[in-house]
XYZ file of C-alpha atoms in Angstrom:
312
model
C -0.151 0.204 -0.287
C 1.470 3.641 -1.038
C 0.095 6.878 -0.079
C 1.294 10.231 -1.794
C 0.913 13.788 -0.092
C 1.789 16.837 -2.986
C 3.023 19.666 -0.788
C 5.399 19.178 1.735
C 4.608 22.260 3.639
C 2.753 23.263 7.156
C -0.496 21.292 6.337
C 1.222 18.617 3.821
C 3.818 17.895 6.068
C 1.881 17.242 9.009
C -0.792 15.232 7.073
C 2.097 12.724 6.008
C 3.519 12.309 9.948
C -0.340 11.824 10.861
C -0.461 8.949 8.425
C 3.253 7.570 9.337
C 2.159 7.781 12.788
C -1.103 5.831 12.025
C 1.327 2.973 9.545
C -1.587 3.659 7.142
C 0.479 1.994 4.492
C 4.030 0.510 3.864
C 5.308 3.137 1.856
C 4.506 7.023 1.808
C 5.695 9.762 -0.585
C 6.152 13.130 -0.170
C 6.358 15.605 -2.944
C 7.117 19.121 -3.713
C 8.225 21.582 -6.066
C 10.875 22.596 -3.762
C 14.507 21.190 -4.567
C 15.301 18.983 -1.375
C 12.352 20.591 0.959
C 10.419 17.160 0.805
C 13.185 15.358 1.169
C 14.293 16.944 4.201
C 10.987 16.472 5.748
C 10.747 13.064 4.526
C 14.260 12.288 6.533
C 12.961 14.691 9.623
C 9.867 12.399 9.803
C 11.467 8.986 9.768
C 14.485 9.779 12.308
C 11.072 9.606 14.784
C 10.122 6.174 13.634
C 12.367 4.762 16.546
C 11.032 6.961 18.778
C 6.959 6.414 17.918
C 6.944 2.700 16.592
C 5.719 3.136 12.942
C 7.099 1.555 10.145
C 5.988 3.497 7.648
C 8.874 4.012 4.922
C 8.330 7.664 4.098
C 10.532 9.412 1.737
C 10.639 12.645 -0.093
C 10.811 13.946 -3.641
C 11.166 16.981 -5.822
C 8.682 17.043 -8.684
C 8.952 13.223 -9.664
C 5.713 11.945 -10.351
C 6.944 8.157 -11.153
C 7.797 8.050 -7.066
C 4.326 8.035 -6.622
C 3.471 5.302 -8.954
C 0.916 2.795 -7.412
C -0.844 5.005 -4.663
C -3.878 4.022 -3.595
C -4.648 7.402 -2.243
C -3.145 11.493 -2.723
C -3.696 14.152 -0.743
C -3.915 17.421 -2.859
C -2.633 20.266 -0.485
C -0.308 22.494 -2.867
C -1.078 25.947 -4.070
C -0.497 29.570 -3.061
C -2.322 31.317 0.013
C -4.292 34.704 -1.215
C -1.876 37.781 -0.526
C -2.510 41.202 -0.190
C -4.121 43.090 -3.430
C -4.533 39.284 -4.983
C -8.109 38.942 -6.308
C -10.563 35.869 -6.199
C -10.556 35.612 -9.237
C -6.470 35.599 -9.690
C -6.024 33.160 -6.548
C -8.707 30.640 -8.385
C -6.378 31.051 -11.764
C -2.782 30.266 -10.180
C -4.679 27.696 -7.990
C -6.166 25.715 -10.649
C -3.337 25.272 -12.787
C -1.328 24.083 -9.957
C -4.325 21.467 -8.364
C -5.464 20.255 -12.363
C -1.531 19.875 -13.329
C -0.966 17.694 -9.558
C -4.015 15.936 -10.345
C -3.247 14.933 -13.980
C 0.327 13.835 -13.096
C -0.841 12.122 -10.050
C -3.204 9.754 -12.394
C -0.359 9.191 -14.565
C 1.175 6.961 -12.436
C -1.599 6.034 -10.309
C -5.007 5.743 -12.440
C -7.186 3.917 -9.328
C -5.927 6.505 -6.793
C -8.693 8.279 -4.660
C -7.696 11.951 -4.702
C -8.322 14.065 -1.392
C -8.360 18.112 -2.583
C -7.171 20.215 0.159
C -6.187 23.308 -1.624
C -8.193 25.904 -1.573
C -10.792 27.611 -2.465
C -11.302 23.960 -1.711
C -15.005 23.812 -2.951
C -13.782 25.006 -6.352
C -10.697 22.966 -6.475
C -12.588 19.767 -5.884
C -15.356 20.984 -8.786
C -12.139 21.530 -10.555
C -10.637 18.125 -10.132
C -14.158 16.476 -10.810
C -14.856 18.507 -13.963
C -11.291 18.206 -15.608
C -9.998 14.510 -14.973
C -12.914 12.274 -15.769
C -12.894 10.317 -12.672
C -15.968 8.390 -11.066
C -17.246 11.154 -8.956
C -16.647 8.647 -5.239
C -12.806 9.253 -6.155
C -12.902 12.694 -5.510
C -13.468 14.169 -2.179
C -12.866 17.945 -1.034
C -11.400 17.727 3.018
C -13.134 21.034 4.357
C -16.358 19.892 6.082
C -13.999 17.194 8.126
C -11.725 20.327 9.683
C -15.181 22.609 9.829
C -16.805 19.917 11.718
C -13.530 19.574 14.000
C -13.150 23.095 14.711
C -17.011 22.684 15.758
C -16.878 20.034 18.380
C -14.153 21.629 19.874
C -15.915 25.021 20.558
C -19.077 22.826 21.717
C -16.371 21.165 24.029
C -15.495 24.067 25.332
C -18.880 25.535 25.943
C -20.021 22.227 27.523
C -16.358 21.648 29.192
C -16.443 18.047 27.728
C -14.302 16.004 26.043
C -14.939 16.925 22.277
C -14.643 13.172 21.722
C -17.850 12.307 23.491
C -19.573 14.744 21.164
C -20.919 14.313 17.651
C -21.341 17.393 15.291
C -21.401 18.310 11.571
C -20.974 21.624 9.636
C -22.254 21.252 6.195
C -22.220 24.124 3.208
C -19.018 25.265 1.609
C -15.956 25.533 3.389
C -16.040 29.102 3.990
C -16.356 31.524 6.898
C -19.679 32.757 5.383
C -20.955 30.066 3.710
C -20.522 26.739 6.338
C -23.081 25.886 8.123
C -22.947 24.440 11.424
C -25.816 21.898 12.615
C -26.646 22.969 16.495
C -30.411 21.186 15.899
C -27.999 17.910 15.696
C -24.958 18.242 17.403
C -25.114 15.321 20.269
C -23.472 15.157 23.950
C -23.408 11.355 24.174
C -26.295 11.270 22.055
C -28.507 13.518 24.364
C -29.094 16.982 22.191
C -26.745 19.684 22.852
C -29.159 21.685 22.578
C -31.328 20.854 25.708
C -27.881 21.898 27.421
C -26.520 25.110 26.093
C -29.080 27.929 25.265
C -29.939 29.794 22.203
C -27.177 32.290 22.843
C -24.276 30.171 23.665
C -25.195 27.888 20.359
C -25.266 31.142 18.144
C -21.940 32.023 19.258
C -20.421 28.065 19.207
C -21.549 28.507 15.439
C -20.357 32.117 14.572
C -16.850 31.038 16.170
C -16.779 27.945 13.965
C -17.457 29.651 11.001
C -14.743 31.923 12.060
C -12.187 29.615 12.675
C -9.785 29.913 10.810
C -9.379 33.046 10.271
C -9.407 33.322 14.225
C -6.134 31.290 13.862
C -4.606 33.071 10.980
C -5.115 36.076 13.266
C -3.211 34.612 16.241
C -0.588 33.204 14.414
C 0.146 35.017 11.518
C -0.552 32.415 9.117
C -3.233 29.507 7.833
C -3.287 26.360 10.425
C -2.057 23.678 9.768
C -2.299 20.762 13.150
C -6.316 20.678 12.585
C -6.058 20.979 8.444
C -3.522 18.049 8.217
C -5.176 15.728 10.970
C -8.606 16.283 8.747
C -6.503 14.835 5.678
C -4.987 12.027 7.562
C -8.513 11.197 8.874
C -10.028 10.629 6.019
C -6.981 8.847 4.358
C -7.395 6.021 7.386
C -11.382 5.982 6.770
C -10.279 5.091 3.130
C -7.238 2.863 3.574
C -9.107 0.684 6.676
C -12.131 0.928 5.304
C -14.078 2.714 8.130
C -16.920 3.603 7.102
C -16.956 6.371 9.133
C -19.330 9.446 8.666
C -17.429 12.730 7.621
C -18.555 16.167 6.219
C -16.905 16.512 2.787
C -17.286 17.987 -0.119
C -18.266 16.063 -3.062
C -20.587 15.963 -6.418
C -23.988 17.027 -5.658
C -26.243 15.253 -8.309
C -30.219 16.021 -6.733
C -28.925 15.588 -3.203
C -29.690 18.366 -0.818
C -31.673 20.209 -3.885
C -28.309 20.872 -5.879
C -26.853 19.987 -8.928
C -23.684 20.435 -10.632
C -21.566 21.316 -7.688
C -19.313 19.905 -5.201
C -20.229 20.858 -1.967
C -20.182 19.880 1.832
C -22.277 16.906 2.794
C -22.843 14.083 5.331
C -20.895 11.044 3.596
C -19.568 7.740 4.423
C -15.934 7.071 4.109
C -14.531 3.948 3.065
C -12.053 1.943 0.509
C -14.322 3.083 -2.597
C -13.799 6.727 -1.100
C -17.000 8.088 -0.668
C -19.393 5.806 -0.832
C -22.942 7.374 0.016
C -24.561 10.546 1.048
C -26.487 10.541 4.001
C -29.696 13.173 4.100
C -29.893 14.898 7.310
C -33.385 15.900 6.505
C -33.163 19.552 6.818
C -35.625 22.217 7.470
C -36.558 25.157 5.980
C -33.869 27.505 7.407
C -31.105 24.957 7.171
C -32.275 24.288 3.378
C -32.493 27.905 2.752
C -28.874 28.517 3.922
C -27.661 25.484 2.334
C -28.972 26.988 -1.240
C -27.294 30.182 -0.177
C -24.182 28.909 0.348
C -24.373 26.735 -3.014
C -24.937 30.136 -4.712
C -21.805 31.639 -3.566
C -19.521 28.623 -3.843
C -21.290 28.130 -8.059
C -19.946 32.125 -8.057
C -16.318 30.746 -7.392
C -16.645 27.471 -9.940
C -17.882 30.294 -12.583
C -14.365 31.864 -12.515
C -13.159 28.774 -14.114
C -15.286 28.894 -16.383
C -14.545 32.268 -17.453
C -11.077 31.245 -17.479
C -11.942 28.441 -19.600
C -10.370 25.886 -17.073
C -12.909 23.805 -17.202
């Protein structure tokens, strides 16, 4: 079993580190375009093997996709962050070229790989991969909602003063601070509805904090987060490799589900050996369905840039 992570920056390296620690594959390849960068990260990780007890062989390569041949899963984290003065169109154009090129190179050597997209804007990059690669829809997964749901559970745990592992909570919709929808109505603590433990104002604050979770960290540390995004990517890899059939929120292709067509958006899905295997219908109420439709409209406007720039 082989796994590839493309992009050896903070998120990619953290994802690779989590995968190695869990012994999810015999071989893990970390690839980057910067000379020696992935190689150095890989050596650093391998020097922890004797301390942590994992057996996965981690190797780093500089832009040599032939070394990724035979990968069962490929995680794409590469792309540029938005810089001051950069328009949305410029960011999408640059990252679309990167993500499309990476995905095509991965599939050249690993035609059966399942693709996990972490690169931003994540919903649009997942849609790009779906439209441009010609793969079965179940083999293209956007990570965003998995991270957002983990952040939701964190903020719920703070409000309840409990362990986040005892909570269930899902965030659907787009992976953005105005497009995600924390489903407070469905959140539970040991199967007990959180709405019966927290008042409406507290729940509203938890939802609001979740929605700006990424921006909060950027403001505190001066750059995007990496521990939780990397762990979220690794959690999806684990559910695929071990065929765990776990329920995650992921950005996937919708063909009528939740009232949407021709879009990739975050919904609850079962993740297993075949990629995403089933969409779960959470039976949204009118307010939640309206919020989901509004989120879809915002993501669709981002996707339109791909068409305007002839990228799909």
